[in-house]
Short mmCIF file of C-alpha atoms in Angstrom, two decimals:
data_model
loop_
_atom_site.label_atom_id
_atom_site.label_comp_id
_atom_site.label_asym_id
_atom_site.label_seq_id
_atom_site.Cartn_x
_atom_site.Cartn_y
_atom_site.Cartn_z
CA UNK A 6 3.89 12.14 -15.60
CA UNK A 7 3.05 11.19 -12.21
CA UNK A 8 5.88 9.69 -10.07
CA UNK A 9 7.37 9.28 -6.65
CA UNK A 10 10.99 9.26 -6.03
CA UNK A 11 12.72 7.50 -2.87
CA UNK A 12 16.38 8.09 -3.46
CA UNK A 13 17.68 6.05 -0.24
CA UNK A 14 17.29 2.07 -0.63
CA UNK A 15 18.53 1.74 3.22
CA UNK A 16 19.23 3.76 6.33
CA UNK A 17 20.42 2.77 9.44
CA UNK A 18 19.87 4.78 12.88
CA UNK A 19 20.89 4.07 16.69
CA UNK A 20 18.20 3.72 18.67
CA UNK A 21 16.51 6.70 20.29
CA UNK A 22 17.68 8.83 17.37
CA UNK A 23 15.36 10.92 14.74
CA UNK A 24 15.65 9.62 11.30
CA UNK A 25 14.34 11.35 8.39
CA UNK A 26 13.25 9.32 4.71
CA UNK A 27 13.13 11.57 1.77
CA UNK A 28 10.43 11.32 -0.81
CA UNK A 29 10.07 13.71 -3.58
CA UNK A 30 6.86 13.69 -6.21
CA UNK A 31 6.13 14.91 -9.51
CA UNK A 32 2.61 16.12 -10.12
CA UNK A 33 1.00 18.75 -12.56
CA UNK A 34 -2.93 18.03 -10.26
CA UNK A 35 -3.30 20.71 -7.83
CA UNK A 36 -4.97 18.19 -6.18
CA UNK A 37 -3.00 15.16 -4.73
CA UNK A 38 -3.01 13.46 -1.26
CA UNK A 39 0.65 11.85 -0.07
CA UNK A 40 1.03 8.60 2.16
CA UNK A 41 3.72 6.68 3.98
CA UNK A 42 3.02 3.32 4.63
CA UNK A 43 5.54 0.88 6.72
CA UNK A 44 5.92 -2.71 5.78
CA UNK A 45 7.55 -4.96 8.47
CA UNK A 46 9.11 -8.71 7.50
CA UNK A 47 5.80 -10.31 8.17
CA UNK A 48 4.00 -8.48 4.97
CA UNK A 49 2.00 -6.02 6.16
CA UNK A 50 1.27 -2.45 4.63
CA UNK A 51 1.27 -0.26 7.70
CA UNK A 52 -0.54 3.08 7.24
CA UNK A 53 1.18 5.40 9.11
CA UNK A 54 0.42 9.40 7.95
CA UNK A 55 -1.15 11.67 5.45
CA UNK A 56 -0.89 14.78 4.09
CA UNK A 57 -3.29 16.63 1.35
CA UNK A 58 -1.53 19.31 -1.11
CA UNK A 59 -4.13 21.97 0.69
CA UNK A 60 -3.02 21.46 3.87
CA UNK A 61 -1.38 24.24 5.28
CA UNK A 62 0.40 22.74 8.50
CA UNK A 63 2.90 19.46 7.95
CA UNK A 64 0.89 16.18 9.52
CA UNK A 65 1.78 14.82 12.61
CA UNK A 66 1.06 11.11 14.05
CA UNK A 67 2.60 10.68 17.35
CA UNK A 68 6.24 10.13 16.43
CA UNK A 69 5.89 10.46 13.31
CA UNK A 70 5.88 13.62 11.15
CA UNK A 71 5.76 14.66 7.76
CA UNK A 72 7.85 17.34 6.56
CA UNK A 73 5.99 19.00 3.30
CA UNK A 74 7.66 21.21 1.09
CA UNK A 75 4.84 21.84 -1.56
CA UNK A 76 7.62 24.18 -3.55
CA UNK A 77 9.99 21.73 -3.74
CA UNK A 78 7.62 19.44 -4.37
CA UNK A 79 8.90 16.91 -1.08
CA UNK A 80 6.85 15.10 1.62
CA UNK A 81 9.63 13.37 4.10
CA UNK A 82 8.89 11.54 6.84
CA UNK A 83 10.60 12.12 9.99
CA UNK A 84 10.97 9.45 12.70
CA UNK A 85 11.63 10.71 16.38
CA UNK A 86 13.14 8.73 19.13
CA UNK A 87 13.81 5.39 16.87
CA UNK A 88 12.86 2.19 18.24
CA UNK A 89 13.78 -1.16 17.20
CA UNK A 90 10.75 -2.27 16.33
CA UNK A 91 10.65 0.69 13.08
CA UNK A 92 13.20 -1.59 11.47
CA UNK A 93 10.85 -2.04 8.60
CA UNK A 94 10.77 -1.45 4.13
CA UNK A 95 8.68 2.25 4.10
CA UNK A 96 6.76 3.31 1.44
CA UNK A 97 5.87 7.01 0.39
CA UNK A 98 3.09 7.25 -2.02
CA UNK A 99 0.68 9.78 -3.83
CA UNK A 100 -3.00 9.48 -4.68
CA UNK A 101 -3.34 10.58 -8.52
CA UNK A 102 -6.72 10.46 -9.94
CA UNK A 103 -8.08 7.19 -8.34
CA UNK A 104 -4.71 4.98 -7.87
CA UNK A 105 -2.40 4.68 -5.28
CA UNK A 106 1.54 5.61 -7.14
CA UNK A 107 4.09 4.26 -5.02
CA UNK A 108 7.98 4.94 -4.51
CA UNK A 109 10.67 1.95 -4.74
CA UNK A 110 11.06 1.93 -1.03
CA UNK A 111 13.41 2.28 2.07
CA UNK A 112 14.69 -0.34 4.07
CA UNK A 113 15.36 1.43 7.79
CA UNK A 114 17.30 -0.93 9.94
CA UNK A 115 17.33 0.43 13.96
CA UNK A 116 20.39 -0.41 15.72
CA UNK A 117 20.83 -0.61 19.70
CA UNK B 27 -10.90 -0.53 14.22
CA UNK B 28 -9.11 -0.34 10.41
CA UNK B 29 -8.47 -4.14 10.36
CA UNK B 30 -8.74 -5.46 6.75
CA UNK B 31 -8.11 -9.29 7.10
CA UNK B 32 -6.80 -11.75 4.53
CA UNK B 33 -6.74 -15.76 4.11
CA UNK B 34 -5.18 -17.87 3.86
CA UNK B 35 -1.99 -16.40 4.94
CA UNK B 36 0.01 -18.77 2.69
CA UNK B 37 -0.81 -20.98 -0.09
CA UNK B 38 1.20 -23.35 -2.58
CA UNK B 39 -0.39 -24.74 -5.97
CA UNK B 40 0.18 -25.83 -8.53
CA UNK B 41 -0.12 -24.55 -12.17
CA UNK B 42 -3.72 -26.59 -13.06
CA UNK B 43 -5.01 -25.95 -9.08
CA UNK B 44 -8.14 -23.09 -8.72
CA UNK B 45 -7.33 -21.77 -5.56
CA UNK B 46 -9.22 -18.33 -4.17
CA UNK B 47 -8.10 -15.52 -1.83
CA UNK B 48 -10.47 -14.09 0.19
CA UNK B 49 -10.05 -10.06 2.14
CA UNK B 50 -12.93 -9.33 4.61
CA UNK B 51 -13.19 -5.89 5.97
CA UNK B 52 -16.46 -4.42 8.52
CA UNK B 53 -15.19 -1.09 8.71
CA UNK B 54 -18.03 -0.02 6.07
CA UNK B 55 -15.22 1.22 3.82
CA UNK B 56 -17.05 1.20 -0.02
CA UNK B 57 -14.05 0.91 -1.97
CA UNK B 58 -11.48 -2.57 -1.90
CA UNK B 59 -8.27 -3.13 -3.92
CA UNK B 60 -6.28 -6.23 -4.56
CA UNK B 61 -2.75 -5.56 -5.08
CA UNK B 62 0.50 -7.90 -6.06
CA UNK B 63 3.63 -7.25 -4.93
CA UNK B 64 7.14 -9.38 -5.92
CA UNK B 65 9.89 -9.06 -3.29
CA UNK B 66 11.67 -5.67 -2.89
CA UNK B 67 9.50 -3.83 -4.88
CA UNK B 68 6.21 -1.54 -4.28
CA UNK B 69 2.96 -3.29 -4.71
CA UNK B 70 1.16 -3.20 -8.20
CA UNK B 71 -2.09 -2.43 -8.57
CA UNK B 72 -4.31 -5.28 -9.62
CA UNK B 73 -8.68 -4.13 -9.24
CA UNK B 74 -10.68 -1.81 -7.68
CA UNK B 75 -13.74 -2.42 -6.57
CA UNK B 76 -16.19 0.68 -5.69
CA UNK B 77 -19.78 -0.26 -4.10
CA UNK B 78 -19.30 -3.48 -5.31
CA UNK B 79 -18.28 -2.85 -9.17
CA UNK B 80 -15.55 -3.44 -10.75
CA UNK B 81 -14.02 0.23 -11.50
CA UNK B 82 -10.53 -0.44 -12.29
CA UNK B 83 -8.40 -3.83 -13.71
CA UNK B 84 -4.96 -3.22 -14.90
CA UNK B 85 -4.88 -5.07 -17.75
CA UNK B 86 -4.32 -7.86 -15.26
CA UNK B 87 -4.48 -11.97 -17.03
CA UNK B 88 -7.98 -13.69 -17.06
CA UNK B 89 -5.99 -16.42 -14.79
CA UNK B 90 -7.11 -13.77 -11.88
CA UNK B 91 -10.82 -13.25 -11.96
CA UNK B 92 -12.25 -10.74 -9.01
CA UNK B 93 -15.50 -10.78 -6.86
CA UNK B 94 -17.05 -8.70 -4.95
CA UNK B 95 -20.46 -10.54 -3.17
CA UNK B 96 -21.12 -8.12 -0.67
CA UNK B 97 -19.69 -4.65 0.41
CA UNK B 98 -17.46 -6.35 3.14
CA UNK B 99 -15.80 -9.10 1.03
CA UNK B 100 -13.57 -9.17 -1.87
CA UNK B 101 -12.43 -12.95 -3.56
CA UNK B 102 -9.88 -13.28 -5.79
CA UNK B 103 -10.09 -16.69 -7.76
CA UNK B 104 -7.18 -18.19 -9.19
CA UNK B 105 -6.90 -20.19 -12.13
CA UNK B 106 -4.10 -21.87 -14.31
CA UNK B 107 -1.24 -19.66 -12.77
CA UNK B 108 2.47 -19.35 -13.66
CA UNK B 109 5.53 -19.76 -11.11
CA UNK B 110 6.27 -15.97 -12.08
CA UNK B 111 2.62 -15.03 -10.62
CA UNK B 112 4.08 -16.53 -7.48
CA UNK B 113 3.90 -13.02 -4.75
CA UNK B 114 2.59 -11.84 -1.91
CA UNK B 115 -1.31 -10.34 -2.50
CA UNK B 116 -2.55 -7.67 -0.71
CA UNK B 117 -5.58 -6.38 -0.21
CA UNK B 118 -6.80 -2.65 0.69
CA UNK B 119 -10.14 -0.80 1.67
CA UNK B 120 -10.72 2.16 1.89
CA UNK B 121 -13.90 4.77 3.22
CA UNK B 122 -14.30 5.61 -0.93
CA UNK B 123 -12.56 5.80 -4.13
CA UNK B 124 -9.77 7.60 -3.57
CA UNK B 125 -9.90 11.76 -4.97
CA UNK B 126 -13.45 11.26 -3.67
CA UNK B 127 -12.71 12.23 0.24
CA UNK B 128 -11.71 10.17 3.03
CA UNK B 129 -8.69 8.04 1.27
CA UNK B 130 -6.75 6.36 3.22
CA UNK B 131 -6.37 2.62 1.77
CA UNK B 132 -5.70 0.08 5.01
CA UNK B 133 -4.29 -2.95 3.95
CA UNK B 134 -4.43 -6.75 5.17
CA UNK B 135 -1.90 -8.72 6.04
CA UNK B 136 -1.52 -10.52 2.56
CA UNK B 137 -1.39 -13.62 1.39
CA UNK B 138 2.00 -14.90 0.66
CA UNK B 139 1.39 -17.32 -3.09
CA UNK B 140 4.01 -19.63 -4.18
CA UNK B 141 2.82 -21.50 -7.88
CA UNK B 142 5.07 -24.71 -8.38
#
């Protein structure tokens, strides 16, 4: 069965530090797109970076950067230079078949 | 511009109120998804909508009833609700149905529902 795993319900980081989210996925398509979305206090789903299981090189989106293992079947998302405005809930999720699967969550709280 | 845009941004009613959400989007996406989501946890999918026909409903209560009038607008009408249906409602577009290409879903801001 299709499902997304986000093992960490909160992480904290100073400010100006990388932080990385983990996010593992179970899949038997060959085919299968993965997402992280970031969802601030005020509601909003925040699309922040994708990556497609043919892609050979990890995604990048300005600071952020997604670290695929396709073998261990993980797609973490790495946050550089942390800012206090990333304190947010993020969301990893996969595309199977026509439907968005999402993980429970991470609530990242940036510290100064 | 991938701004999907949702009112109102908060509504009360009550249990015997019909009440609609509306999602607008001009970014010529072809597919639109309404989605609920309770606190601290990931939003549920609801409908899809692809070139204006209903493709998917999760076995979602007739008390929700979808509408899609026009490639840039998606309604959801609200009927007889329950305090438990109280959530926040989001809704997504994206380019087309996702596993058909460009797939990235863009969401609005939500609309936060509280049934009394």
């Amino acid at each position: 069965a299709q499902k997304i795993t986000q093992t960490q319900p909160g992480m904290f980081v100073q400010e100006k530090e990388a932080v990385t989210l983990d996010c593992t996925y179970d899949t038997s398509d060959p085919s299968y797109g993965l997402f992280w979305y970031k969802q601030p206090s005020s509601g909003e789903m925040i699309f922040l970076i994708y990556q497609g299981s043919y892609d050979q090189q990890n995604a990048t989106e300005g600071r952020y950067s997604l670290n695929f293992q396709k073998a261990r079947k993980s797609a973490n998302l790495v946050i550089s230079a942390s800012q206090l405005g990333d304190s947010a809930m993020y969301f990893c999720a996969m595309r199977y078949t026509d439907k968005l699967i999402f993980g429970t969550g991470t609530r990242l709280q940036v510290f100064p | 511009d991938t701004e999907v845009t949702q009112t109102p941004k908060h509504l009360v009613m009550g249990m015997t109120n019909k009440k609609s959400l509306k999602c607008e989007q001009h970014m010529g996406h072809r597919a639109m998804y309404w989605y609920k989501q309770k606190a601290k946890k990931p939003p549920e999918l609801m409908f899809v909508y692809s070139y204006e026909k209903l493709s998917i409903n999760e076995s979602v209560p007739s008390r929700f009833s979808p509408e899609c009038p026009n490639s840039s607008l998606l309604n959801l009408h609200l009927h007889a609700l329950q305090p438990e249906d109280s959530a926040l409602y989001l809704c997504a577009s994206s380019q087309v149905l996702m596993g058909q290409g460009a797939e990235t879903q863009y969401f609005g801001p939500g609309t936060r529902l509280l049934v009394l």
